[in-house]
Amino acid sequence: MKLFKSKIYPLFIALLFLNTSNAQTIDGYYNVLKKQGQQPVTFVTKKLQKYDLIVFDDALHAAVEPFEFYTNYIRKQPHTLDYLFVEVFSITAQPLIDSFLQCEIKDTSILAGVFKKDFGLGWPYQTYLDLLLTVWEVNQHLEENHQIRVIGVDQPIYWESLHNRRDFNLFKQSLIARDYFMYNIIEKYMDGFSGTKKGFFLTNTRHAYKCIKNKDCQIYWNAGTFLHQWHPGKTYAIRFHNMILNIKSLKKNVTHGSMQGLDRLEYTWARMDNGLWDSAFARNQNLPVAIPLKNNVFGRHPYWGNHMNNVLAGQTMYDAYDAIIFLKPLEETQFSAHTKFYFTRAFKSELVHRINVMHGHNIDAFLHKNNVTSIEEYIEQLSEFVPQKQNPLIQ
């Protein structure tokens, strides 16, 4: 019995220390929330008075909550914005976006081409359509010279000039300059950040962070980094709280990888600080809150994200972002419905071409992977409406 106690006692002390340490950390996070936290719309409104451009990392393009915030902000503070820059809309979609917003009736058919002009098989998220509809509605109550413009900043893809996977791979090589391309488009519309324009840049993790460095102290350049480094004091980067990439290692010998590059990584989706951030938000009654990251325990947390496998020692979340917005518990977060309003007969024919370009070299494996017997069957499945659902990454 004495031996049993001697083994259990150190374990008990270790668990007690761990629980006490966690409690102290949660206290630190909670104190920041109470002392520095603000209602998100109020927080962003104040930041937009000081900065010209707010760079938003939605964490996940499919996430519903960032778009609920965007539409809420636009309805409450329309006079504070000149531009909404949207990462996933191509510059070739601009005439269609402008035509829709200038139309006297809310004619969504004009937008079909916007959602077709992507690097894959169409951009499906209902949240993006809802955002455009909200801007149209709000603009009806604004004078013409004060209306909000939505600007597509992504590189164009000309599918008609691509004939096989080799062509597609050559196009993908051009994306090495994608972040600079987006930066350049934004800078042009912002008049070189002369201080006369205000905007949001709606993007995600790969393009939003400020200045992350690798182990050799070299900067990982992205659109947010170009903005932060070349126009200091003009931009402010905010991440919406959600699950985050926890990268273990890089895979070797991956060919024909996806645009996102996740197939090249060994990773999991994790909660920040192993869930301690969520515990602090819960202690704060899960109230929507925005907090700056400068000089506090949130900002000093070691950097987690796309470059974890090769990052300079000491890099923190504040090196990546200026602030965090929490909107609701992760268990309540949602993924967007998939709108299919743009799936015309002509677009279905276009998708046959795109699939042959991307997968024609190995079409049998593609069909088998998707449990279909033909490209046409796959497209019919793709064209079906997908309802909104609970965030599937929550653990």
Coordinates of C-alpha atoms in Angstrom, one line a residue:
M1 CA 0.0 0.0 0.0
K2 CA 2.9 2.3 0.8
L3 CA 4.5 1.6 -2.6
F4 CA 1.1 2.3 -4.3
K5 CA 0.9 5.7 -2.6
S6 CA 4.5 6.6 -3.5
K7 CA 3.7 6.1 -7.2
I8 CA 0.4 8.0 -7.1
Y9 CA 1.6 11.0 -5.1
P10 CA 4.0 12.4 -7.8
L11 CA 1.3 11.9 -10.4
F12 CA -1.2 13.7 -8.3
I13 CA 1.2 16.6 -7.8
A14 CA 1.9 16.8 -11.5
L15 CA -1.8 16.9 -12.4
L16 CA -2.4 19.5 -9.7
F17 CA 0.4 21.6 -11.1
L18 CA -0.9 21.2 -14.7
N19 CA -4.4 22.2 -13.7
T20 CA -3.1 25.2 -11.7
S21 CA -0.9 26.3 -14.6
N22 CA -3.9 26.0 -17.0
A23 CA -6.0 28.0 -14.6
Q24 CA -3.4 30.7 -14.4
T25 CA -3.1 30.9 -18.2
I26 CA -6.9 31.1 -18.5
D27 CA -6.8 33.9 -16.0
G28 CA -4.3 35.7 -18.1
Y29 CA -6.4 35.3 -21.2
Y30 CA -9.6 36.2 -19.4
N31 CA -8.0 39.4 -17.9
V32 CA -7.1 40.6 -21.4
L33 CA -10.7 39.9 -22.6
K34 CA -12.1 42.0 -19.7
K35 CA -9.6 44.8 -19.9
Q36 CA -9.1 45.2 -23.6
G37 CA -12.0 43.4 -25.3
Q38 CA -14.5 45.4 -27.3
Q39 CA -17.7 44.7 -29.3
P40 CA -16.3 43.7 -32.8
V41 CA -18.1 46.2 -34.9
T42 CA -17.1 49.0 -32.6
F43 CA -13.5 47.8 -32.5
V44 CA -13.2 47.6 -36.3
T45 CA -14.9 51.0 -36.8
K46 CA -12.3 52.6 -34.5
K47 CA -9.4 50.8 -36.3
L48 CA -10.7 51.9 -39.7
Q49 CA -10.5 55.5 -38.4
K50 CA -6.8 55.0 -37.8
Y51 CA -5.8 52.6 -40.6
D52 CA -6.8 52.7 -44.3
L53 CA -7.2 49.0 -44.8
I54 CA -8.3 46.1 -42.5
V55 CA -7.0 42.8 -43.7
F56 CA -9.3 40.0 -42.5
D57 CA -8.3 36.3 -42.2
D58 CA -11.5 34.3 -42.3
A59 CA -9.5 31.3 -41.1
L60 CA -11.5 29.0 -43.5
H61 CA -13.1 30.2 -46.7
A62 CA -16.1 28.0 -45.9
A63 CA -16.7 29.7 -42.5
V64 CA -20.1 31.4 -42.2
E65 CA -19.3 33.7 -39.2
P66 CA -16.9 36.1 -40.9
F67 CA -19.5 36.9 -43.5
E68 CA -22.1 37.4 -40.9
F69 CA -19.7 40.0 -39.4
Y70 CA -19.0 41.6 -42.8
T71 CA -22.7 42.0 -43.6
N72 CA -23.5 43.2 -40.1
Y73 CA -20.8 45.8 -40.3
I74 CA -21.8 47.0 -43.8
R75 CA -25.4 47.5 -42.6
K76 CA -24.3 49.4 -39.5
Q77 CA -21.3 51.4 -40.8
P78 CA -21.7 51.7 -44.6
H79 CA -20.3 55.3 -44.7
T80 CA -16.9 54.1 -43.3
L81 CA -16.1 52.0 -46.4
D82 CA -15.1 52.7 -50.0
Y83 CA -14.0 49.2 -51.0
L84 CA -14.4 45.5 -50.3
F85 CA -11.4 43.7 -51.9
V86 CA -12.2 40.0 -52.4
E87 CA -9.4 37.6 -52.8
V88 CA -11.3 34.9 -54.6
F89 CA -12.9 37.1 -57.3
S90 CA -10.9 37.5 -60.5
I91 CA -10.1 40.9 -62.0
T92 CA -11.9 39.6 -65.1
A93 CA -15.1 39.4 -63.0
Q94 CA -15.0 43.2 -62.3
P95 CA -17.3 44.3 -65.1
L96 CA -20.0 41.8 -63.9
I97 CA -19.6 42.9 -60.3
D98 CA -20.0 46.5 -61.2
S99 CA -22.9 45.8 -63.5
F100 CA -24.8 44.0 -60.7
L101 CA -24.2 46.7 -58.1
Q102 CA -25.2 49.4 -60.6
C103 CA -28.4 47.6 -61.7
E104 CA -31.7 49.0 -60.6
I105 CA -33.0 45.6 -59.8
K106 CA -31.3 42.9 -57.8
D107 CA -30.5 40.6 -60.8
T108 CA -28.3 37.8 -59.5
S109 CA -28.1 36.3 -62.9
I110 CA -25.5 39.0 -63.7
L111 CA -23.3 37.4 -61.1
A112 CA -23.2 33.9 -62.6
G113 CA -20.0 34.7 -64.4
V114 CA -18.3 35.9 -61.2
F115 CA -18.7 32.5 -59.6
K116 CA -17.5 30.6 -62.7
K117 CA -14.2 32.5 -63.0
D118 CA -12.1 30.5 -60.5
F119 CA -9.2 28.2 -60.6
G120 CA -11.3 25.1 -60.2
L121 CA -14.9 24.0 -60.8
G122 CA -16.7 27.2 -59.7
W123 CA -16.8 29.1 -56.4
P124 CA -19.7 27.5 -54.5
Y125 CA -20.2 29.4 -51.2
Q126 CA -23.5 31.1 -50.6
T127 CA -21.9 33.5 -48.1
Y128 CA -20.1 35.3 -51.0
L129 CA -23.4 35.7 -52.9
D130 CA -25.1 37.0 -49.7
L131 CA -22.3 39.5 -49.3
L132 CA -22.8 40.9 -52.8
L133 CA -26.6 41.1 -52.2
T134 CA -26.0 43.0 -49.0
V135 CA -23.8 45.5 -50.7
W136 CA -26.4 46.0 -53.4
E137 CA -29.2 46.6 -50.7
V138 CA -27.1 49.0 -48.7
N139 CA -26.0 50.9 -51.7
Q140 CA -29.6 51.7 -52.5
H141 CA -29.6 54.1 -49.5
L142 CA -26.3 55.7 -50.3
E143 CA -25.5 58.6 -52.6
E144 CA -23.7 57.4 -55.8
N145 CA -20.3 58.8 -54.8
H146 CA -20.5 57.1 -51.4
Q147 CA -21.6 53.6 -52.5
I148 CA -19.4 50.7 -51.6
R149 CA -17.5 49.0 -54.4
V150 CA -16.6 45.3 -54.4
I151 CA -13.3 44.7 -56.2
G152 CA -12.0 41.3 -57.4
V153 CA -8.2 41.2 -56.9
D154 CA -7.3 37.6 -58.0
Q155 CA -5.3 36.6 -61.1
P156 CA -7.3 35.6 -64.1
I157 CA -7.4 32.1 -65.5
Y158 CA -8.3 31.6 -69.2
W159 CA -9.6 28.1 -69.3
E160 CA -10.1 28.2 -73.1
S161 CA -6.4 28.4 -73.5
L162 CA -5.6 25.4 -71.4
H163 CA -5.9 22.0 -73.0
N164 CA -4.2 19.5 -70.7
R165 CA -2.6 19.0 -67.3
R166 CA 0.7 20.3 -68.6
D167 CA -0.9 23.6 -69.5
F168 CA -2.6 23.7 -66.2
N169 CA 0.7 23.1 -64.4
L170 CA 2.3 26.0 -66.3
F171 CA -0.6 28.2 -65.2
K172 CA -0.1 27.2 -61.6
Q173 CA 3.6 28.3 -61.9
S174 CA 2.3 31.8 -62.6
L175 CA 0.7 31.8 -59.2
I176 CA 4.1 32.3 -57.6
A177 CA 3.3 36.0 -58.1
R178 CA -0.3 35.8 -57.0
D179 CA 0.2 37.6 -53.7
Y180 CA 2.1 40.5 -55.3
F181 CA -0.6 40.7 -58.0
M182 CA -3.3 41.1 -55.3
Y183 CA -1.3 43.6 -53.4
N184 CA -0.8 45.6 -56.6
I185 CA -4.5 45.7 -57.4
I186 CA -5.3 46.8 -53.9
E187 CA -2.7 49.5 -53.9
K188 CA -3.9 50.9 -57.1
Y189 CA -7.5 51.3 -55.9
M190 CA -6.3 52.7 -52.6
D191 CA -4.4 55.5 -54.5
G192 CA -1.1 54.3 -53.1
F193 CA -2.5 54.6 -49.5
S194 CA -2.6 58.4 -49.7
G195 CA -5.2 58.3 -46.9
T196 CA -8.3 59.2 -48.9
K197 CA -9.8 55.7 -49.2
K198 CA -10.9 53.1 -46.7
G199 CA -11.4 49.4 -47.3
F200 CA -11.5 45.7 -46.2
F201 CA -9.5 43.0 -47.7
L202 CA -11.4 39.7 -47.4
T203 CA -9.0 36.8 -47.6
N204 CA -7.7 33.9 -45.6
T205 CA -4.6 32.7 -43.7
R206 CA -2.3 32.2 -46.7
H207 CA -2.6 35.9 -47.7
A208 CA -3.4 37.8 -44.5
Y209 CA -0.5 37.5 -42.0
K210 CA 1.8 40.5 -41.5
C211 CA 5.4 39.3 -41.3
I212 CA 6.4 35.7 -40.6
K213 CA 10.1 34.7 -41.0
N214 CA 11.7 31.4 -41.6
K215 CA 14.6 29.8 -39.6
D216 CA 17.0 31.8 -41.8
C217 CA 15.3 35.0 -40.8
Q218 CA 13.9 35.5 -44.4
I219 CA 10.4 36.8 -44.7
Y220 CA 7.5 34.7 -46.1
W221 CA 6.0 37.3 -48.5
N222 CA 2.3 37.3 -49.0
A223 CA -0.3 40.0 -49.9
G224 CA -0.7 41.0 -46.2
T225 CA 3.1 41.2 -45.8
F226 CA 3.5 43.4 -48.9
L227 CA 0.9 45.7 -47.4
H228 CA 2.3 45.7 -43.9
Q229 CA 6.0 46.1 -45.0
W230 CA 5.6 48.6 -47.8
H231 CA 2.8 50.8 -46.2
P232 CA 3.6 50.7 -42.5
G233 CA 0.9 52.1 -40.3
K234 CA -1.7 51.9 -43.1
T235 CA -3.0 48.4 -42.7
Y236 CA -4.3 46.3 -39.7
A237 CA -4.6 42.5 -39.8
I238 CA -7.4 40.6 -38.0
R239 CA -8.0 36.9 -37.7
F240 CA -11.4 35.4 -36.9
H241 CA -11.0 32.8 -34.2
N242 CA -11.5 29.3 -35.5
M243 CA -9.6 26.0 -35.8
I244 CA -6.0 26.5 -37.0
L245 CA -3.5 24.5 -38.9
N246 CA -1.1 22.6 -36.7
I247 CA 1.6 21.4 -39.1
K248 CA 3.7 18.4 -38.3
S249 CA 5.9 18.0 -41.4
L250 CA 6.1 18.3 -45.2
K251 CA 5.3 15.3 -47.4
K252 CA 7.8 14.3 -50.0
N253 CA 7.3 13.5 -53.7
V254 CA 3.8 15.0 -54.0
T255 CA 2.9 15.5 -57.7
H256 CA -0.1 17.4 -59.1
G257 CA -0.9 19.0 -55.7
S258 CA -3.9 21.1 -55.0
M259 CA -4.0 24.9 -55.2
Q260 CA -4.2 25.2 -51.4
G261 CA -1.2 22.9 -50.9
L262 CA -2.6 21.1 -47.9
D263 CA -2.0 17.7 -49.6
R264 CA 1.7 18.5 -49.3
L265 CA 1.5 18.7 -45.5
E266 CA 1.2 16.4 -42.5
Y267 CA -1.2 18.4 -40.3
T268 CA -4.1 18.4 -37.9
W269 CA -6.7 21.1 -37.2
A270 CA -6.2 22.3 -33.6
R271 CA -7.6 24.7 -31.0
M272 CA -5.4 27.6 -30.1
D273 CA -3.2 26.8 -27.0
N274 CA -4.9 23.4 -26.8
G275 CA -8.3 24.9 -26.1
L276 CA -7.3 27.4 -23.5
W277 CA -8.4 30.3 -25.7
D278 CA -11.8 28.7 -26.0
S279 CA -11.9 28.3 -22.2
A280 CA -11.2 31.9 -21.7
F281 CA -13.9 32.9 -24.2
A282 CA -16.3 30.6 -22.4
R283 CA -15.5 32.3 -19.0
N284 CA -16.3 35.6 -20.7
Q285 CA -19.8 34.1 -21.4
N286 CA -18.9 33.5 -25.1
L287 CA -19.7 37.1 -25.8
P288 CA -18.5 38.3 -29.2
V289 CA -15.3 40.2 -28.6
A290 CA -12.4 41.8 -30.5
I291 CA -9.0 42.1 -28.8
P292 CA -5.6 43.5 -29.9
L293 CA -2.6 41.2 -29.8
K294 CA 0.1 43.7 -29.0
N295 CA 1.8 43.2 -25.6
N296 CA -0.5 40.6 -24.1
V297 CA -0.7 36.9 -23.5
F298 CA -2.7 36.2 -26.7
G299 CA -0.2 38.0 -28.9
R300 CA 2.8 36.3 -27.2
H301 CA 1.5 32.8 -28.0
P302 CA 4.0 31.1 -30.3
Y303 CA 3.1 31.3 -34.0
W304 CA 0.8 28.6 -35.3
G305 CA -0.1 28.5 -39.0
N306 CA 1.0 27.7 -42.5
H307 CA 4.7 28.0 -41.9
M308 CA 5.1 26.2 -38.5
N309 CA 7.4 23.6 -40.0
N310 CA 10.1 26.2 -40.8
V311 CA 9.7 29.3 -38.6
L312 CA 12.2 31.6 -36.9
A313 CA 12.4 30.8 -33.1
G314 CA 10.4 33.3 -31.1
Q315 CA 7.8 34.1 -33.8
T316 CA 4.4 34.9 -32.2
M317 CA 0.8 35.3 -33.1
Y318 CA 1.4 39.1 -33.0
D319 CA 4.0 38.7 -35.7
A320 CA 1.1 37.3 -37.9
Y321 CA -1.9 39.5 -36.8
D322 CA -2.8 42.7 -35.0
A323 CA -6.0 41.4 -33.5
I324 CA -8.4 38.5 -33.0
I325 CA -12.2 38.5 -33.3
F326 CA -14.2 35.9 -31.5
L327 CA -17.8 35.6 -32.6
K328 CA -19.2 32.3 -31.1
P329 CA -18.0 29.0 -29.6
L330 CA -16.4 26.8 -32.2
E331 CA -19.0 24.1 -31.5
E332 CA -21.6 26.5 -32.9
T333 CA -19.6 27.6 -36.0
Q334 CA -20.9 26.6 -39.5
F335 CA -19.7 25.9 -43.0
S336 CA -21.5 27.8 -45.8
A337 CA -24.2 26.3 -48.0
H338 CA -23.2 25.8 -51.6
T339 CA -25.2 27.9 -54.0
K340 CA -25.5 26.5 -57.5
F341 CA -27.3 29.4 -59.2
Y342 CA -24.5 29.6 -61.8
F343 CA -24.8 26.0 -63.0
T344 CA -26.2 26.6 -66.4
R345 CA -26.2 24.0 -69.2
A346 CA -23.3 25.9 -70.8
F347 CA -21.3 25.9 -67.6
K348 CA -21.7 22.1 -67.2
S349 CA -20.2 21.7 -70.7
E350 CA -17.4 24.0 -69.6
L351 CA -16.8 21.8 -66.6
V352 CA -16.2 18.8 -68.8
H353 CA -13.4 20.7 -70.4
R354 CA -11.9 21.8 -67.0
I355 CA -12.0 18.3 -65.6
N356 CA -10.3 16.9 -68.7
V357 CA -7.6 19.6 -68.3
M358 CA -7.0 18.9 -64.7
H359 CA -7.6 15.1 -64.5
G360 CA -7.7 13.8 -68.1
H361 CA -4.2 12.3 -67.6
N362 CA -5.7 10.0 -64.9
I363 CA -9.4 10.2 -65.4
D364 CA -10.2 6.7 -64.3
A365 CA -8.6 7.3 -60.9
F366 CA -10.5 10.6 -60.6
L367 CA -13.8 9.0 -61.3
H368 CA -13.2 6.1 -59.0
K369 CA -12.2 8.5 -56.1
N370 CA -15.5 10.3 -56.5
N371 CA -17.6 7.1 -56.9
V372 CA -18.9 8.0 -60.3
T373 CA -18.7 6.3 -63.7
S374 CA -18.5 9.4 -65.9
I375 CA -17.5 13.1 -65.9
E376 CA -21.2 14.0 -66.6
E377 CA -22.4 12.0 -63.5
Y378 CA -19.8 13.8 -61.4
I379 CA -20.9 17.2 -62.7
E380 CA -24.6 16.4 -61.9
Q381 CA -23.6 15.6 -58.3
L382 CA -21.5 18.8 -58.2
S383 CA -24.5 20.9 -59.3
E384 CA -26.7 19.7 -56.4
F385 CA -27.4 22.2 -53.6
V386 CA -25.4 21.6 -50.4
P387 CA -27.0 22.9 -47.2
Q388 CA -25.2 24.8 -44.5
K389 CA -23.7 22.5 -41.9
Q390 CA -21.8 22.4 -38.6
N391 CA -18.1 23.0 -38.9
P392 CA -16.7 19.5 -39.5
L393 CA -13.2 20.4 -38.2
I394 CA -14.3 20.8 -34.6
Q395 CA -12.6 18.4 -32.2

